[in-house]
Short mmCIF file of N, CA and C in Angstrom, two decimals:
data_model
loop_
_atom_site.label_atom_id
_atom_site.label_comp_id
_atom_site.label_asym_id
_atom_site.label_seq_id
_atom_site.Cartn_x
_atom_site.Cartn_y
_atom_site.Cartn_z
N UNK P 1 5.32 -3.08 18.28
CA UNK P 1 5.39 -2.60 16.92
C UNK P 1 6.63 -3.17 16.23
N UNK P 2 6.43 -3.57 15.01
CA UNK P 2 7.52 -4.07 14.17
C UNK P 2 7.86 -2.98 13.16
N UNK P 3 9.12 -2.89 12.77
CA UNK P 3 9.54 -1.83 11.86
C UNK P 3 10.31 -2.39 10.67
N UNK P 4 9.96 -1.88 9.50
CA UNK P 4 10.68 -2.16 8.26
C UNK P 4 11.35 -0.87 7.84
N UNK P 5 12.48 -0.97 7.17
CA UNK P 5 13.22 0.22 6.76
C UNK P 5 13.49 0.15 5.26
N UNK P 6 13.19 1.26 4.55
CA UNK P 6 13.41 1.34 3.11
C UNK P 6 14.15 2.62 2.76
N UNK P 7 15.03 2.55 1.80
CA UNK P 7 15.65 3.76 1.26
C UNK P 7 14.66 4.42 0.31
N UNK P 8 14.99 5.62 -0.15
CA UNK P 8 14.14 6.32 -1.11
C UNK P 8 13.94 5.47 -2.36
N UNK P 9 15.02 4.90 -2.87
CA UNK P 9 14.96 4.08 -4.09
C UNK P 9 14.12 2.84 -3.86
N UNK P 10 14.33 2.16 -2.75
CA UNK P 10 13.57 0.94 -2.45
C UNK P 10 12.08 1.23 -2.30
N UNK P 11 11.75 2.33 -1.61
CA UNK P 11 10.34 2.66 -1.39
C UNK P 11 9.68 3.06 -2.71
N UNK P 12 10.40 3.79 -3.55
CA UNK P 12 9.87 4.17 -4.87
C UNK P 12 9.63 2.92 -5.71
N UNK P 13 10.56 1.97 -5.69
CA UNK P 13 10.39 0.72 -6.42
C UNK P 13 9.19 -0.07 -5.88
N UNK P 14 9.01 -0.06 -4.57
CA UNK P 14 7.88 -0.73 -3.95
C UNK P 14 6.56 -0.12 -4.44
N UNK P 15 6.50 1.21 -4.44
CA UNK P 15 5.29 1.89 -4.93
C UNK P 15 5.06 1.59 -6.41
N UNK P 16 6.12 1.59 -7.20
CA UNK P 16 5.99 1.27 -8.62
C UNK P 16 5.44 -0.13 -8.82
N UNK P 17 5.90 -1.09 -8.03
CA UNK P 17 5.40 -2.47 -8.18
C UNK P 17 3.94 -2.58 -7.77
N UNK P 18 3.53 -1.85 -6.74
CA UNK P 18 2.13 -1.85 -6.32
C UNK P 18 1.25 -1.26 -7.42
N UNK P 19 1.71 -0.15 -8.01
CA UNK P 19 0.97 0.48 -9.11
C UNK P 19 0.89 -0.46 -10.31
N UNK P 20 2.00 -1.13 -10.63
CA UNK P 20 2.02 -2.06 -11.76
C UNK P 20 1.05 -3.23 -11.53
N UNK P 21 0.99 -3.74 -10.31
CA UNK P 21 0.05 -4.82 -9.98
C UNK P 21 -1.39 -4.36 -10.18
N UNK P 22 -1.71 -3.16 -9.70
CA UNK P 22 -3.07 -2.64 -9.85
C UNK P 22 -3.40 -2.40 -11.33
N UNK P 23 -2.47 -1.84 -12.08
CA UNK P 23 -2.69 -1.64 -13.51
C UNK P 23 -2.94 -2.97 -14.24
N UNK P 24 -2.16 -3.97 -13.89
CA UNK P 24 -2.33 -5.29 -14.50
C UNK P 24 -3.70 -5.87 -14.17
N UNK P 25 -4.12 -5.69 -12.93
CA UNK P 25 -5.44 -6.18 -12.51
C UNK P 25 -6.56 -5.48 -13.29
N UNK P 26 -6.46 -4.17 -13.40
CA UNK P 26 -7.47 -3.40 -14.15
C UNK P 26 -7.48 -3.84 -15.61
N UNK P 27 -6.29 -3.96 -16.19
CA UNK P 27 -6.18 -4.35 -17.60
C UNK P 27 -6.77 -5.74 -17.84
N UNK P 28 -6.43 -6.69 -16.98
CA UNK P 28 -6.92 -8.06 -17.19
C UNK P 28 -8.44 -8.13 -17.03
N UNK P 29 -8.99 -7.36 -16.12
CA UNK P 29 -10.45 -7.36 -15.95
C UNK P 29 -11.14 -6.72 -17.14
N UNK P 30 -10.55 -5.68 -17.71
CA UNK P 30 -11.15 -5.04 -18.88
C UNK P 30 -11.03 -5.91 -20.13
N UNK P 31 -9.90 -6.57 -20.30
CA UNK P 31 -9.67 -7.41 -21.48
C UNK P 31 -10.55 -8.66 -21.43
N UNK P 32 -10.78 -9.19 -20.24
CA UNK P 32 -11.56 -10.42 -20.10
C UNK P 32 -13.07 -10.19 -20.25
N UNK P 33 -13.49 -8.95 -20.41
CA UNK P 33 -14.91 -8.65 -20.58
C UNK P 33 -15.23 -8.69 -22.07
N UNK P 34 -15.89 -9.77 -22.50
CA UNK P 34 -16.22 -9.93 -23.92
C UNK P 34 -17.56 -9.27 -24.25
N UNK P 35 -18.40 -9.16 -23.25
CA UNK P 35 -19.70 -8.52 -23.43
C UNK P 35 -19.66 -7.13 -22.82
N UNK P 36 -20.77 -6.43 -22.94
CA UNK P 36 -20.88 -5.13 -22.31
C UNK P 36 -20.77 -5.34 -20.80
N UNK P 37 -19.91 -4.59 -20.13
CA UNK P 37 -19.72 -4.82 -18.70
C UNK P 37 -20.97 -4.48 -17.89
N UNK P 38 -21.19 -5.25 -16.84
CA UNK P 38 -22.30 -5.00 -15.93
C UNK P 38 -21.99 -3.75 -15.11
N UNK P 39 -23.03 -3.18 -14.54
CA UNK P 39 -22.87 -1.96 -13.74
C UNK P 39 -21.86 -2.17 -12.62
N UNK P 40 -21.91 -3.33 -11.98
CA UNK P 40 -20.97 -3.62 -10.89
C UNK P 40 -19.53 -3.59 -11.36
N UNK P 41 -19.26 -4.09 -12.59
CA UNK P 41 -17.90 -4.07 -13.14
C UNK P 41 -17.45 -2.63 -13.42
N UNK P 42 -18.39 -1.83 -13.92
CA UNK P 42 -18.06 -0.43 -14.22
C UNK P 42 -17.72 0.31 -12.94
N UNK P 43 -18.52 0.09 -11.90
CA UNK P 43 -18.26 0.76 -10.61
C UNK P 43 -16.94 0.29 -10.02
N UNK P 44 -16.65 -1.02 -10.12
CA UNK P 44 -15.38 -1.54 -9.61
C UNK P 44 -14.21 -0.93 -10.38
N UNK P 45 -14.35 -0.82 -11.69
CA UNK P 45 -13.28 -0.21 -12.49
C UNK P 45 -13.07 1.25 -12.11
N UNK P 46 -14.16 1.96 -11.84
CA UNK P 46 -14.05 3.35 -11.42
C UNK P 46 -13.31 3.45 -10.08
N UNK P 47 -13.65 2.58 -9.14
CA UNK P 47 -12.98 2.59 -7.83
C UNK P 47 -11.50 2.28 -7.98
N UNK P 48 -11.17 1.31 -8.83
CA UNK P 48 -9.76 0.97 -9.04
C UNK P 48 -9.02 2.12 -9.71
N UNK P 49 -9.68 2.82 -10.63
CA UNK P 49 -9.05 3.97 -11.28
C UNK P 49 -8.80 5.09 -10.27
N UNK P 50 -9.73 5.29 -9.35
CA UNK P 50 -9.54 6.29 -8.29
C UNK P 50 -8.38 5.87 -7.37
N UNK P 51 -8.31 4.58 -7.06
CA UNK P 51 -7.19 4.08 -6.25
C UNK P 51 -5.87 4.34 -6.97
N UNK P 52 -5.85 4.07 -8.26
CA UNK P 52 -4.65 4.29 -9.06
C UNK P 52 -4.24 5.76 -9.02
N UNK P 53 -5.21 6.66 -9.12
CA UNK P 53 -4.91 8.10 -9.06
C UNK P 53 -4.30 8.48 -7.71
N UNK P 54 -4.82 7.92 -6.61
CA UNK P 54 -4.26 8.20 -5.28
C UNK P 54 -2.82 7.68 -5.18
N UNK P 55 -2.59 6.48 -5.71
CA UNK P 55 -1.24 5.90 -5.64
C UNK P 55 -0.23 6.70 -6.45
N UNK P 56 -0.65 7.18 -7.63
CA UNK P 56 0.24 8.00 -8.45
C UNK P 56 0.54 9.32 -7.75
N UNK P 57 -0.47 9.89 -7.10
CA UNK P 57 -0.26 11.13 -6.34
C UNK P 57 0.74 10.89 -5.20
N UNK P 58 0.59 9.76 -4.52
CA UNK P 58 1.54 9.42 -3.45
C UNK P 58 2.95 9.22 -4.00
N UNK P 59 3.06 8.55 -5.14
CA UNK P 59 4.37 8.35 -5.76
C UNK P 59 5.01 9.68 -6.12
N UNK P 60 4.21 10.60 -6.64
CA UNK P 60 4.71 11.94 -6.98
C UNK P 60 5.24 12.64 -5.73
N UNK P 61 4.50 12.53 -4.63
CA UNK P 61 4.93 13.13 -3.37
C UNK P 61 6.24 12.50 -2.88
N UNK P 62 6.30 11.18 -2.92
CA UNK P 62 7.51 10.47 -2.48
C UNK P 62 8.71 10.88 -3.32
N UNK P 63 8.51 11.02 -4.61
CA UNK P 63 9.62 11.42 -5.50
C UNK P 63 10.09 12.85 -5.23
N UNK P 64 9.26 13.66 -4.59
CA UNK P 64 9.66 15.04 -4.30
C UNK P 64 10.54 15.13 -3.05
N UNK P 65 10.59 14.06 -2.26
CA UNK P 65 11.44 14.05 -1.07
C UNK P 65 12.91 13.89 -1.45
N UNK P 66 13.76 14.27 -0.55
CA UNK P 66 15.20 14.15 -0.73
C UNK P 66 15.61 12.69 -0.90
N UNK P 67 16.70 12.48 -1.60
CA UNK P 67 17.21 11.12 -1.82
C UNK P 67 17.70 10.49 -0.52
N UNK P 68 17.99 11.32 0.50
CA UNK P 68 18.47 10.80 1.78
C UNK P 68 17.36 10.30 2.69
N UNK P 69 16.12 10.34 2.23
CA UNK P 69 15.00 9.91 3.07
C UNK P 69 15.09 8.41 3.35
N UNK P 70 14.81 8.05 4.59
CA UNK P 70 14.64 6.65 4.97
C UNK P 70 13.18 6.50 5.39
N UNK P 71 12.54 5.49 4.87
CA UNK P 71 11.13 5.24 5.20
C UNK P 71 11.06 4.14 6.24
N UNK P 72 10.45 4.46 7.37
CA UNK P 72 10.22 3.48 8.41
C UNK P 72 8.74 3.11 8.36
N UNK P 73 8.49 1.84 8.10
CA UNK P 73 7.13 1.34 8.03
C UNK P 73 6.92 0.51 9.30
N UNK P 74 6.07 1.00 10.18
CA UNK P 74 5.79 0.27 11.41
C UNK P 74 4.44 -0.42 11.26
N UNK P 75 4.35 -1.60 11.81
CA UNK P 75 3.10 -2.34 11.75
C UNK P 75 2.89 -3.16 13.01
N UNK P 76 1.62 -3.36 13.30
CA UNK P 76 1.25 -4.14 14.47
C UNK P 76 -0.02 -4.92 14.15
N UNK P 77 -0.03 -6.17 14.52
CA UNK P 77 -1.21 -7.01 14.33
C UNK P 77 -1.88 -7.19 15.68
N UNK P 78 -3.19 -7.00 15.71
CA UNK P 78 -3.95 -7.21 16.93
C UNK P 78 -4.96 -8.33 16.67
N UNK P 79 -4.89 -9.34 17.49
CA UNK P 79 -5.83 -10.46 17.37
C UNK P 79 -6.56 -10.59 18.70
N UNK P 80 -7.83 -10.29 18.69
CA UNK P 80 -8.66 -10.43 19.88
C UNK P 80 -9.56 -11.65 19.71
N UNK P 81 -9.82 -12.32 20.79
CA UNK P 81 -10.65 -13.52 20.76
C UNK P 81 -12.01 -13.21 20.13
N UNK P 82 -12.40 -14.01 19.16
CA UNK P 82 -13.69 -13.92 18.46
C UNK P 82 -13.90 -12.59 17.73
N UNK P 83 -12.82 -11.98 17.28
CA UNK P 83 -12.91 -10.76 16.48
C UNK P 83 -12.01 -10.89 15.26
N UNK P 84 -12.29 -10.10 14.26
CA UNK P 84 -11.47 -10.08 13.06
C UNK P 84 -10.13 -9.45 13.41
N UNK P 85 -9.02 -10.06 12.98
CA UNK P 85 -7.70 -9.47 13.25
C UNK P 85 -7.58 -8.09 12.58
N UNK P 86 -6.81 -7.22 13.19
CA UNK P 86 -6.57 -5.91 12.57
C UNK P 86 -5.07 -5.68 12.43
N UNK P 87 -4.74 -4.95 11.37
CA UNK P 87 -3.34 -4.60 11.11
C UNK P 87 -3.26 -3.09 11.06
N UNK P 88 -2.39 -2.54 11.88
CA UNK P 88 -2.16 -1.09 11.88
C UNK P 88 -0.78 -0.86 11.26
N UNK P 89 -0.74 -0.07 10.18
CA UNK P 89 0.51 0.19 9.47
C UNK P 89 0.69 1.69 9.31
N UNK P 90 1.90 2.18 9.57
CA UNK P 90 2.21 3.61 9.45
C UNK P 90 3.53 3.78 8.71
N UNK P 91 3.59 4.80 7.86
CA UNK P 91 4.82 5.10 7.12
C UNK P 91 5.38 6.43 7.62
N UNK P 92 6.66 6.43 8.01
CA UNK P 92 7.33 7.64 8.48
C UNK P 92 8.58 7.89 7.64
N UNK P 93 8.53 8.86 6.71
CA UNK P 93 9.77 9.22 6.01
C UNK P 93 10.60 10.16 6.87
N UNK P 94 11.87 9.82 7.06
CA UNK P 94 12.74 10.60 7.96
C UNK P 94 14.09 10.84 7.30
N UNK P 95 14.63 12.06 7.49
CA UNK P 95 16.00 12.35 7.07
C UNK P 95 16.80 12.67 8.33
N UNK P 96 18.09 12.87 8.16
CA UNK P 96 18.93 13.24 9.31
C UNK P 96 18.53 14.60 9.86
N UNK P 97 18.05 15.49 8.99
CA UNK P 97 17.77 16.87 9.39
C UNK P 97 16.31 17.16 9.67
N UNK P 98 15.42 16.29 9.25
CA UNK P 98 14.01 16.62 9.44
C UNK P 98 13.15 15.37 9.52
N UNK P 99 11.94 15.59 9.96
CA UNK P 99 10.95 14.53 10.04
C UNK P 99 9.74 15.02 9.25
N UNK P 100 9.38 14.32 8.21
CA UNK P 100 8.21 14.71 7.42
C UNK P 100 6.96 14.12 8.05
N UNK P 101 5.93 14.94 8.15
CA UNK P 101 4.65 14.34 8.48
C UNK P 101 4.19 13.68 7.18
N UNK P 102 3.55 12.55 7.28
CA UNK P 102 3.29 11.75 6.09
C UNK P 102 1.85 11.91 5.62
N UNK P 103 1.64 12.70 4.59
CA UNK P 103 0.28 12.83 4.06
C UNK P 103 -0.03 11.79 3.00
N UNK P 104 0.56 10.59 3.13
CA UNK P 104 0.28 9.53 2.17
C UNK P 104 -1.15 9.04 2.38
N UNK P 105 -1.76 8.62 1.30
CA UNK P 105 -3.20 8.30 1.33
C UNK P 105 -3.50 7.00 2.05
N UNK P 106 -4.75 6.88 2.49
CA UNK P 106 -5.24 5.63 3.06
C UNK P 106 -5.21 4.53 2.00
N UNK P 107 -5.36 4.93 0.75
CA UNK P 107 -5.30 3.97 -0.35
C UNK P 107 -3.92 3.31 -0.39
N UNK P 108 -2.86 4.13 -0.28
CA UNK P 108 -1.51 3.57 -0.25
C UNK P 108 -1.35 2.66 0.95
N UNK P 109 -1.84 3.09 2.09
CA UNK P 109 -1.76 2.29 3.30
C UNK P 109 -2.40 0.92 3.07
N UNK P 110 -3.58 0.92 2.45
CA UNK P 110 -4.30 -0.33 2.17
C UNK P 110 -3.51 -1.23 1.23
N UNK P 111 -3.06 -0.68 0.10
CA UNK P 111 -2.34 -1.49 -0.89
C UNK P 111 -0.96 -1.92 -0.38
N UNK P 112 -0.30 -1.07 0.40
CA UNK P 112 0.99 -1.43 0.97
C UNK P 112 0.82 -2.58 1.96
N UNK P 113 -0.19 -2.50 2.80
CA UNK P 113 -0.48 -3.59 3.75
C UNK P 113 -0.76 -4.88 3.00
N UNK P 114 -1.61 -4.79 1.98
CA UNK P 114 -1.96 -5.97 1.17
C UNK P 114 -0.71 -6.56 0.51
N UNK P 115 0.14 -5.70 -0.05
CA UNK P 115 1.37 -6.16 -0.70
C UNK P 115 2.31 -6.85 0.30
N UNK P 116 2.49 -6.25 1.45
CA UNK P 116 3.39 -6.81 2.45
C UNK P 116 2.85 -8.14 3.00
N UNK P 117 1.52 -8.27 3.09
CA UNK P 117 0.92 -9.55 3.48
C UNK P 117 1.13 -10.60 2.39
N UNK P 118 0.86 -10.22 1.14
CA UNK P 118 0.97 -11.17 0.02
C UNK P 118 2.40 -11.65 -0.20
N UNK P 119 3.38 -10.80 0.10
CA UNK P 119 4.78 -11.19 -0.09
C UNK P 119 5.38 -11.85 1.15
N UNK P 120 4.60 -11.94 2.22
CA UNK P 120 5.06 -12.61 3.43
C UNK P 120 5.92 -11.76 4.34
N UNK P 121 6.06 -10.48 4.02
CA UNK P 121 6.86 -9.59 4.88
C UNK P 121 6.16 -9.41 6.22
N UNK P 122 4.84 -9.29 6.18
CA UNK P 122 4.02 -9.24 7.39
C UNK P 122 3.28 -10.58 7.46
N UNK P 123 3.31 -11.26 8.61
CA UNK P 123 2.60 -12.54 8.69
C UNK P 123 1.09 -12.33 8.57
N UNK P 124 0.44 -13.24 7.88
CA UNK P 124 -1.00 -13.16 7.68
C UNK P 124 -1.72 -13.51 8.98
N UNK P 125 -2.43 -12.55 9.58
CA UNK P 125 -3.07 -12.81 10.88
C UNK P 125 -4.21 -13.83 10.80
N UNK P 126 -4.74 -14.06 9.61
CA UNK P 126 -5.83 -15.01 9.45
C UNK P 126 -5.33 -16.45 9.46
N UNK P 127 -4.01 -16.63 9.35
CA UNK P 127 -3.45 -17.97 9.38
C UNK P 127 -2.71 -18.25 10.69
N UNK P 128 -2.65 -17.25 11.55
CA UNK P 128 -2.00 -17.44 12.85
C UNK P 128 -3.01 -18.11 13.77
N UNK P 129 -2.59 -19.19 14.38
CA UNK P 129 -3.52 -19.88 15.29
C UNK P 129 -3.08 -19.76 16.73
#
């Protein structure tokens, strides 16, 4: 397992940037639709809006934690012969006095993994030979 460490401020900024990226994606897809959107586009927009709601809920939860929280993000890549690689990522917010169980959403887990892959913090398992 590999571990990344974030302060409360750094993790909040990370969540804000993930939310901003998703908002920009939703906005650009809506603006680029000159005709009436197809059903598939409407469903995709609905799913993205639901993802956005989960991320905002997670951000609200994170902001309710103490400023002394340190977030440990552990990740592990598993590559099995002739199988799709898998990435397991877990977030553990910890203070000196307590350990929070993390009720952060699977949506956050997905977008955080995607963000860390896109920024090169986690190596892309599909390019590892």
